[in-house]
Short mmCIF file of C-alpha atoms in Angstrom, two decimals:
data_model
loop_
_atom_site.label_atom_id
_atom_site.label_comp_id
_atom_site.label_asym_id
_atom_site.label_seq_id
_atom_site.Cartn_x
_atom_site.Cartn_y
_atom_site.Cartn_z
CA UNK V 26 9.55 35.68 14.91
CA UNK V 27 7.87 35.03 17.94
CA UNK V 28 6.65 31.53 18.91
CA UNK V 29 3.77 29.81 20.06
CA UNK V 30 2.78 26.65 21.55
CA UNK V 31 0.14 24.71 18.96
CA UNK V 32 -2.74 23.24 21.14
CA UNK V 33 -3.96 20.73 19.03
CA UNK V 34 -6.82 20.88 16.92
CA UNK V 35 -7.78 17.38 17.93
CA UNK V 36 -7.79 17.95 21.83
CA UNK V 37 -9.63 21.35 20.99
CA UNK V 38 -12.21 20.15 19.07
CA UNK V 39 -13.02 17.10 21.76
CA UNK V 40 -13.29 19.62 24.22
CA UNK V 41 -15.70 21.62 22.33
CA UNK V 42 -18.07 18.15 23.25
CA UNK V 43 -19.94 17.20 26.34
CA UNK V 44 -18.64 14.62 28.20
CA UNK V 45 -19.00 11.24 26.73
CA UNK V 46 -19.58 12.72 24.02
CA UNK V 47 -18.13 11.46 20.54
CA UNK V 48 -15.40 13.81 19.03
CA UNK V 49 -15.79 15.68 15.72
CA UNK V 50 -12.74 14.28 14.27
CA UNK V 51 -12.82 10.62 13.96
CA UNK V 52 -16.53 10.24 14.19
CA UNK V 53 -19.04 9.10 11.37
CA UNK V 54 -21.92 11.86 11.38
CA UNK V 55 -25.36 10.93 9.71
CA UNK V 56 -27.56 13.66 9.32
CA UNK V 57 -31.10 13.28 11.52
CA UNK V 58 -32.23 16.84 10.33
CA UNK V 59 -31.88 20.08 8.01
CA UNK V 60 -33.19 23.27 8.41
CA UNK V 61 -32.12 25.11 5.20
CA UNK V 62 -34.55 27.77 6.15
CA UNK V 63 -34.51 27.55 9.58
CA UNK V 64 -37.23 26.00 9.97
CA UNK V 65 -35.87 21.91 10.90
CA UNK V 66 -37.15 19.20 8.16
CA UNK V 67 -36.83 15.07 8.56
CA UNK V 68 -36.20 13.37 5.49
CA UNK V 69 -38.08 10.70 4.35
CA UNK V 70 -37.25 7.28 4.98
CA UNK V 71 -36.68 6.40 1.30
CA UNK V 72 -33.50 9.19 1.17
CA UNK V 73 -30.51 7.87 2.06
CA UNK V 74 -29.24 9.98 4.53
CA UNK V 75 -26.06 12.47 3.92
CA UNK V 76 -22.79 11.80 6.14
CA UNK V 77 -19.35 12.96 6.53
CA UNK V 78 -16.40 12.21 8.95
CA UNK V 79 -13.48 15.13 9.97
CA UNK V 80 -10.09 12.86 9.80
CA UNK V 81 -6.85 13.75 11.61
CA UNK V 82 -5.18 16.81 9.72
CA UNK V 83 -8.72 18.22 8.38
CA UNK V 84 -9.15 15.86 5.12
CA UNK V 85 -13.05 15.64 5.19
CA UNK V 86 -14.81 12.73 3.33
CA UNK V 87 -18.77 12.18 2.77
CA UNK V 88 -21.84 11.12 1.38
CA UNK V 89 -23.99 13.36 0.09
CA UNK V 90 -27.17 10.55 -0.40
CA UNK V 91 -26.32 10.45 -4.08
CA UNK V 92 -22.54 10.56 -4.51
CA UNK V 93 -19.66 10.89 -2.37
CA UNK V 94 -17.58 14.20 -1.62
CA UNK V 95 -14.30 15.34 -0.24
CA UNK V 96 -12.71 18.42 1.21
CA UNK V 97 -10.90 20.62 4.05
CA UNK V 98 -12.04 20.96 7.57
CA UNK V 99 -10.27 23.81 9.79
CA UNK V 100 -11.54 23.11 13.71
CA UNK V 101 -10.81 25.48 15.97
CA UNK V 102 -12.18 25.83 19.57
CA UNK V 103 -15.81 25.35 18.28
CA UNK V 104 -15.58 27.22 15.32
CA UNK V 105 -15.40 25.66 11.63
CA UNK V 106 -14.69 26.14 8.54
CA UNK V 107 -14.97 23.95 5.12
CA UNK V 108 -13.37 24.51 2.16
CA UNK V 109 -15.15 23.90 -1.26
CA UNK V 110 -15.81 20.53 -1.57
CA UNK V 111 -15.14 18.11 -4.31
CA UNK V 112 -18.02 16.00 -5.83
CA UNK V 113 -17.40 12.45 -7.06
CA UNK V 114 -18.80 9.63 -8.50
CA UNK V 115 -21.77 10.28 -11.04
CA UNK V 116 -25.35 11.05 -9.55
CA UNK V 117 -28.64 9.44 -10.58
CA UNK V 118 -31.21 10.79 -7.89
CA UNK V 119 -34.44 11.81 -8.66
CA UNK V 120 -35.24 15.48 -8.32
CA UNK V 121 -36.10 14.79 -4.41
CA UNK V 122 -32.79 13.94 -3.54
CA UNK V 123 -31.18 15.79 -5.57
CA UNK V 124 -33.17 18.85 -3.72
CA UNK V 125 -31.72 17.78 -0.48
CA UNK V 126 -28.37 17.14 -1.53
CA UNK V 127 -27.96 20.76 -2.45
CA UNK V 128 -29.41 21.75 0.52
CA UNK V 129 -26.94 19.57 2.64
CA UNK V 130 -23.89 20.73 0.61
CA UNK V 131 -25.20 24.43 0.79
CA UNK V 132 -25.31 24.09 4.29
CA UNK V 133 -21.97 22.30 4.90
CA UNK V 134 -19.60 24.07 3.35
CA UNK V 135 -21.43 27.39 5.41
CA UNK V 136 -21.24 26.17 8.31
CA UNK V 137 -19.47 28.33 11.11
CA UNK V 138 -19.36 26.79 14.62
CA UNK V 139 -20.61 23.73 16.10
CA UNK V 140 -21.99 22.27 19.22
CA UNK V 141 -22.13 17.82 20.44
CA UNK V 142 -24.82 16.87 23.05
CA UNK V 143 -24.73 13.30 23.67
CA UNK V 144 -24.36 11.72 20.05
CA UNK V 145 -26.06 14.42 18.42
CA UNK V 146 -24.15 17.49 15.97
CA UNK V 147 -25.60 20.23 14.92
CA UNK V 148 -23.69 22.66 12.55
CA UNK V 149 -24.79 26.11 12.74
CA UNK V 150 -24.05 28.54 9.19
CA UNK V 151 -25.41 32.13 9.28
CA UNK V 152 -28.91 32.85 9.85
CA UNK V 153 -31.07 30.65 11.28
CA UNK V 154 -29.83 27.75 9.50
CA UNK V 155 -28.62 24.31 10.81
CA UNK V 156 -28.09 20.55 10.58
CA UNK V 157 -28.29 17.93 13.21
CA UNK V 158 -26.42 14.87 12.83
CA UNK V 159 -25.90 11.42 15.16
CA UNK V 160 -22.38 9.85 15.80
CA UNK V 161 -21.23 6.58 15.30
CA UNK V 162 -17.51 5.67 16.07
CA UNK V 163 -15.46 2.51 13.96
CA UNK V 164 -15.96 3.96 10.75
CA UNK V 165 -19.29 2.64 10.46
CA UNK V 166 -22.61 4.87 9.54
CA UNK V 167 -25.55 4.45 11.55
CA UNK V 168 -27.50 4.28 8.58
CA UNK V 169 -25.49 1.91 6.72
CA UNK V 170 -24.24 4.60 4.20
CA UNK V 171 -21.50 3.39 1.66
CA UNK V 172 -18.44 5.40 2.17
CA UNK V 173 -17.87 7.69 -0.25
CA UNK V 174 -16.38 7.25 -3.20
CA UNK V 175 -13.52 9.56 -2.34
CA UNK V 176 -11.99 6.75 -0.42
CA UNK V 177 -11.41 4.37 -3.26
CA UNK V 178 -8.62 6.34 -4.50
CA UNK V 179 -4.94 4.58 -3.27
CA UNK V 180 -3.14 1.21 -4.01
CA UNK V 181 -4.92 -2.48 -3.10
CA UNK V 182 -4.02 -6.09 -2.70
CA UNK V 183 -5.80 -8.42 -3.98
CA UNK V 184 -6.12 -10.54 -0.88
CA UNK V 185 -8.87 -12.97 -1.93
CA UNK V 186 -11.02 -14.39 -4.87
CA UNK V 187 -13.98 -15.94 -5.22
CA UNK V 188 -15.42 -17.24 -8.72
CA UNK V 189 -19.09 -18.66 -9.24
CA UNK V 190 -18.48 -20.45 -5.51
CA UNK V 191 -15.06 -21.85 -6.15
CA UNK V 192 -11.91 -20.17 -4.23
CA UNK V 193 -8.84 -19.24 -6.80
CA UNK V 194 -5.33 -18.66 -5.43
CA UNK V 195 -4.27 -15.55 -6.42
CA UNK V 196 -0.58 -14.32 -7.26
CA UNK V 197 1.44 -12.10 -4.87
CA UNK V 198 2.05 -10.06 -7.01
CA UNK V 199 -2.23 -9.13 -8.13
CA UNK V 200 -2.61 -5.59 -7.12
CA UNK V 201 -5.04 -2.85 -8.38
CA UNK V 202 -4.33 1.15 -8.23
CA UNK V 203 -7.49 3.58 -8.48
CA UNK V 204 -6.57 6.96 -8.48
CA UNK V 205 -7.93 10.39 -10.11
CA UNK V 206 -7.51 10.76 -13.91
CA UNK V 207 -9.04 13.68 -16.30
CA UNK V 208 -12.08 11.94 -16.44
CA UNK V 209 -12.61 10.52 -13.16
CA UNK V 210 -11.25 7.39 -10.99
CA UNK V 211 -9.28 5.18 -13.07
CA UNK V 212 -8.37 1.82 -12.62
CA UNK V 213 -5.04 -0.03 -13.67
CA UNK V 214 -3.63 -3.13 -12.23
CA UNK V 215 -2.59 -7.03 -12.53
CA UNK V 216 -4.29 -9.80 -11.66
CA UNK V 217 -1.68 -12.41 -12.63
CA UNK V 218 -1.05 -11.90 -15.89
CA UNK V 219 -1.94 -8.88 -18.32
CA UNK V 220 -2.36 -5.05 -17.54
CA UNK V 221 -5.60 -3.86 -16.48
CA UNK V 222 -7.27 -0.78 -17.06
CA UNK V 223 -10.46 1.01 -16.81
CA UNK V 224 -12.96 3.59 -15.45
CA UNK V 225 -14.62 3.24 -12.25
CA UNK V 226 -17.47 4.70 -11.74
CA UNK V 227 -19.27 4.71 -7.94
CA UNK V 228 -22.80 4.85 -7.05
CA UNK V 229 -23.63 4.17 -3.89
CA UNK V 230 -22.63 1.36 -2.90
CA UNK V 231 -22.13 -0.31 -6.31
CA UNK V 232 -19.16 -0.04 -8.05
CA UNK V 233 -18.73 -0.29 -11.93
CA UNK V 234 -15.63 -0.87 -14.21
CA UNK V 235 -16.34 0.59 -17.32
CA UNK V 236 -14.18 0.33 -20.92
CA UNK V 237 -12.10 -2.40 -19.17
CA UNK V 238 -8.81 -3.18 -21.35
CA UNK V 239 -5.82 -5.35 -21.29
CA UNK V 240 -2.47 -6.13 -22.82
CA UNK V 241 -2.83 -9.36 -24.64
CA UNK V 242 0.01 -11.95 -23.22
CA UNK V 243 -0.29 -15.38 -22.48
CA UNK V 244 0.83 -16.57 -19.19
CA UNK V 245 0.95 -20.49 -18.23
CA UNK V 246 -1.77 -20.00 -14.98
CA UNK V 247 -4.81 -17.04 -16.05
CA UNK V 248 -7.45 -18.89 -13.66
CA UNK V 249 -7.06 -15.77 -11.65
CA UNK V 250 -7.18 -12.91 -14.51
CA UNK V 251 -9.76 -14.93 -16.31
CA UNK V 252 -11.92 -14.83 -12.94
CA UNK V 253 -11.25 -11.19 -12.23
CA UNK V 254 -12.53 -9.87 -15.49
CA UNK V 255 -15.15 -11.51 -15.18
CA UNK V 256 -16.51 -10.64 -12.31
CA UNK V 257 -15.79 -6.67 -12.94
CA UNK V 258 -17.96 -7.28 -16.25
CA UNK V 259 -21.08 -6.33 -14.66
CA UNK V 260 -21.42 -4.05 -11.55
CA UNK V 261 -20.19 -5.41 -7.95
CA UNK V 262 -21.76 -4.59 -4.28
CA UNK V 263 -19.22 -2.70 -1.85
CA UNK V 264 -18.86 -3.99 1.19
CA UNK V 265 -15.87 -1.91 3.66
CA UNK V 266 -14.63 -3.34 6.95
CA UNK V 267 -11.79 -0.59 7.63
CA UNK V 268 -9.27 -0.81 5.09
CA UNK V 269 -10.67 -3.73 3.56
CA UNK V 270 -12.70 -3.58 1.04
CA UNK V 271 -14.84 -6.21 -0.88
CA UNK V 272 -16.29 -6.21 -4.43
CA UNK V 273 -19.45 -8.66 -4.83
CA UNK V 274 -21.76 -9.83 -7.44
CA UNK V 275 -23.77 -12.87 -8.58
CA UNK V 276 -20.30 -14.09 -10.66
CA UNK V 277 -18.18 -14.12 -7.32
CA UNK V 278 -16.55 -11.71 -4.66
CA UNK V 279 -13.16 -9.81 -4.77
CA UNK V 280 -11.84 -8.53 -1.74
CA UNK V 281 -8.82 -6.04 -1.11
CA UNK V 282 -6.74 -4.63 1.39
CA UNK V 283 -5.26 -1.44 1.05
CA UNK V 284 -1.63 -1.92 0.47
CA UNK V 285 0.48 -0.06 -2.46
CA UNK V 286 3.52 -2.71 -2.07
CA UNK V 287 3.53 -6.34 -1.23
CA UNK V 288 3.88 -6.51 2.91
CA UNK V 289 7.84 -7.41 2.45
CA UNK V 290 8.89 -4.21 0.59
CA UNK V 291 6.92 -2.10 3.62
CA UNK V 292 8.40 -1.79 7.13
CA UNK V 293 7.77 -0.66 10.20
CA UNK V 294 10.06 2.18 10.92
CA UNK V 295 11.77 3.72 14.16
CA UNK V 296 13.40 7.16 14.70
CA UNK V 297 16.78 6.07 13.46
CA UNK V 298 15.32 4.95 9.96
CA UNK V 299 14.26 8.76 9.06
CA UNK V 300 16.66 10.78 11.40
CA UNK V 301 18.15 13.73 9.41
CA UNK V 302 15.94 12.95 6.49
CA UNK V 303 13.29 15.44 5.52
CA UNK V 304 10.29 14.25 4.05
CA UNK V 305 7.95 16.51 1.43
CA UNK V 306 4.05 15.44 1.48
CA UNK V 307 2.47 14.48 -2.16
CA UNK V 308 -0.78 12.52 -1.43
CA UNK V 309 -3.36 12.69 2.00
CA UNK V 310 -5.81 9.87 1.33
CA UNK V 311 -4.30 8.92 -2.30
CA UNK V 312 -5.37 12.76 -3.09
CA UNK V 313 -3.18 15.44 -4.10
CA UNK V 314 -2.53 18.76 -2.02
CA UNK V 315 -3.94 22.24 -2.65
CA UNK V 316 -1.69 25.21 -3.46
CA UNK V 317 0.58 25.98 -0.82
CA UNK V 318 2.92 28.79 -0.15
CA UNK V 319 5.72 26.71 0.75
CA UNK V 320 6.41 22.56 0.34
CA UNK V 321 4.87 20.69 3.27
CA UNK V 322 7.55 18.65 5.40
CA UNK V 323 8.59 16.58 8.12
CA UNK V 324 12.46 15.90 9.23
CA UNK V 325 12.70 13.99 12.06
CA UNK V 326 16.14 14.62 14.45
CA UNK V 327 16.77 12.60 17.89
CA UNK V 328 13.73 13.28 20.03
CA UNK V 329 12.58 15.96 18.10
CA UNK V 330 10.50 16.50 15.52
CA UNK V 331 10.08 19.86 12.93
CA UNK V 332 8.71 21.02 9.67
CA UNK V 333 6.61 23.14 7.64
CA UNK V 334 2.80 23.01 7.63
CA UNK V 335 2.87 25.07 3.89
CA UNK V 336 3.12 28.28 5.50
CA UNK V 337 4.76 28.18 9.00
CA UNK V 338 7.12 26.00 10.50
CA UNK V 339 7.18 24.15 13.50
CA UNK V 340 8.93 21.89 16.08
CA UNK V 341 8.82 19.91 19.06
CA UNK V 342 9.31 17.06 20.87
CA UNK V 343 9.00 13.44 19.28
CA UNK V 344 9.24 9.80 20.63
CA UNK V 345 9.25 6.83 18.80
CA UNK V 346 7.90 3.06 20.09
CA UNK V 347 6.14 -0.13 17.98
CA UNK V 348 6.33 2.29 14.67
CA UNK V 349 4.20 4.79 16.00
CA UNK V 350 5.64 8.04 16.60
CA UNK V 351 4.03 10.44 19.08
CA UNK V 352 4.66 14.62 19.23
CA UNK V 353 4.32 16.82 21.98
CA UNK V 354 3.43 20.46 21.93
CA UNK V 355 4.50 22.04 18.73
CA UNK V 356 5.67 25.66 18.82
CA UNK V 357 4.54 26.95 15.21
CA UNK V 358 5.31 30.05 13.55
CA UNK V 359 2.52 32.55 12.81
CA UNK V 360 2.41 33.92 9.38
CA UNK V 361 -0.74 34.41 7.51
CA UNK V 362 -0.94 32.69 4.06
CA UNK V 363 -3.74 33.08 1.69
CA UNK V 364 -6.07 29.89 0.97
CA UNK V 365 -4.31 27.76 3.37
CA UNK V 366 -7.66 26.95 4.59
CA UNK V 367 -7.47 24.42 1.85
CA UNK V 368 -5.08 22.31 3.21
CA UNK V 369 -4.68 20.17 5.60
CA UNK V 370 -3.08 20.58 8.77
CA UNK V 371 0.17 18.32 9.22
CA UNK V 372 0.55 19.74 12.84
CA UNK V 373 -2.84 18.16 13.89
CA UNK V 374 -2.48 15.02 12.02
CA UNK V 375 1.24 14.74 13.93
CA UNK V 376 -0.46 15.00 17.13
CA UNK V 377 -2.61 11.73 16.27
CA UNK V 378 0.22 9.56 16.97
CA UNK V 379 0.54 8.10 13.26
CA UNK V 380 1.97 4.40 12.67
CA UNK V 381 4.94 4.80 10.37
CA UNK V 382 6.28 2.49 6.87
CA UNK V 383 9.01 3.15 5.01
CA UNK V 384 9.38 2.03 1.41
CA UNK V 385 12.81 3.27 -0.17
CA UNK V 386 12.71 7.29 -0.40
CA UNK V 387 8.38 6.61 0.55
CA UNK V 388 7.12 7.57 3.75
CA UNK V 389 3.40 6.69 4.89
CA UNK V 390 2.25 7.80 8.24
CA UNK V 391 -1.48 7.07 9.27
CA UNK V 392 -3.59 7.18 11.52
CA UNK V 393 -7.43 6.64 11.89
CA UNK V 394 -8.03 5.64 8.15
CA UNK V 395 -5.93 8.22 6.73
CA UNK V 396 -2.81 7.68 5.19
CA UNK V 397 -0.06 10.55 4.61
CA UNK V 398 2.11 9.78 1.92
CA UNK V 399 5.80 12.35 1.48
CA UNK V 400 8.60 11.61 -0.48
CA UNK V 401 12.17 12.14 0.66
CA UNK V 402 14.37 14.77 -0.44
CA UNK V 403 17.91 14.25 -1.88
#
């Protein structure tokens, strides 16, 4: 089967800018204008503006005014295409925002091909129809938007507390996880003491713990616990600041890094940590992977890297230095797999130069915000 040498979809896609231009991958874009007709429209101050951001690999994350959303991205050249997306959170918007939000997601996941001038996007679907956005690099919106709540999903350290203006000390071992459950995000967790568990529920930027539980021990220090329920009684103001994140209310402020594992049982790994190990891809972002037509993987050899993206394989070159490991030109396979436009691409994310951390038979790789999470084989 013949071979070709990827280009990748990063480099492609920042070429399809101007110069000094902000990439599409990476780059927070806030929409300026819509033109579901096409016929362009501002909208009004009092709507919070709809964003999204492209991340290494194609995982797309956004905010749709009212509630946050999450899908696929496939870049290529200036084309694009975007899988159905994935609403979450619960919406309360009146009927005017509601109207543009389906107009905005309409438009989205339609869009074909795309053009940057300067800091400005527009996404063009069929028709005469089009968005314009404006870029803003760091992660932050330049509207202010919350992130959406697609990017609470994952595992957290409890890194700080707060309660009614008095610091408490809390244990090593306080930790939350929020992932997806039947009924939405789900919270379960320790805070010193007991289990936690709840629902969370995100709107905007205010985050609510609903039908919070707990196992009933007594422990000799609950200062922590005690202040920790109490503050996720009522709804808390988030606040990010990369992969921190801080919960606020008038009862006292929670802040949490993303973690998964204390900092000891993580470390920084080098080419001979996963050399002749092959590694099979669960989670992107804490969320689960479409349907693929093979497992995705990663095995790692000396100076070389090779795997399967869910439908072809590929290899190349790979050099390791500070934990970071950084791929050259992949040759991939070309077969053509149904619906693979649902999943991301682990080719493109390689070619971000992801930080690596080992944790027993878990690998994480990540790179701008987004964390890759595989498993190893036996």
């Amino acid at each position: 089967m013949k071979m070709l040498v990827l280009a990748a979809l990063l480099l492609t896609s920042a070429r399809a800018a101007a110069p000094n231009s902000p990439p599409l991958t990476g780059t927070v874009w806030t929409m300026t204008q819509i033109a579901p007709q096409g016929k362009a429209l501002t909208p009004g101050a009092r709507l919070r503006r709809p964003t999204f951001r492209v991340m290494p690999g194609g995982l797309l994350t956004g905010w749709t005014g009212c509630q946050g959303f999450s899908g696929w991205a496939t870049v290529k050249g200036r084309n694009m295409q975007i899988a159905p997306l994935k609403l979450s959170g619960t919406s309360d918007c009146p009927d005017h925002a509601l109207s543009l939000e389906a107009d905005f997601l309409n438009l989205l996941q339609s869009a074909r091909r795309f053009e940057i001038r300067g800091q400005t996007l527009t996404l063009y679907s069929e028709g005469k129809r089009f968005m314009t956005f404006q870029g803003s690099t760091g992660g932050k919106s330049v509207t202010d938007n919350p992130p959406p709540s697609a990017s609470m999903p994952g595992d957290w350290q409890l890194a700080t507390l707060i309660h009614r203006g008095q610091p408490i000390k809390l244990p090593k071992k306080a930790a939350f996880t929020i992932e997806e459950g039947a009924a939405g995000l789900e919270l379960r967790g320790n805070a010193g003491c007991n289990q936690l568990f709840g629902k969370v529920v995100v709107q905007g930027r205010t985050l609510s713990v609903s039908a919070l539980g707990m196992t009933m021990m007594l422990c000799q220090d609950m200062a922590a616990e005690t202040a920790v329920v109490d503050i996720l009684g009522i709804p808390v103001a988030v606040t990010w600041n990369g992969d921190t994140v801080t919960w606020r209310n008038s009862r006292g402020e929670l802040t949490l890094t993303r973690a998964g594992r204390p900092e000891a049982a993580l470390r920084t790994v080098g080419e001979k940590d996963v050399q002749g190990r092959t590694f099979t891809l669960k989670t992107v972002a804490g969320q689960p992977l479409g349907r693929t037509v093979k497992p995705v993987t990663v095995q790692f050899g000396t100076g070389r890297v090779s795997g399967s993206d869910g439908c072809n394989s590929f290899s190349g070159s790979a050099e390791w230095r500070g934990g970071r490991v950084t791929v050259g030109a992949l040759a991939l396979t070309r077969m053509a797999c149904p619906g693979m436009d649902r999943v991301p691409s682990l080719p493109e994310f390689l070619a971000s130069s992801p930080s690596a951390q080992l944790d027993g038979d878990t690998l994480r790789l990540s790179a701008e915000g987004a964390t890759w999470t595989f498993t190893a084989q036996p």
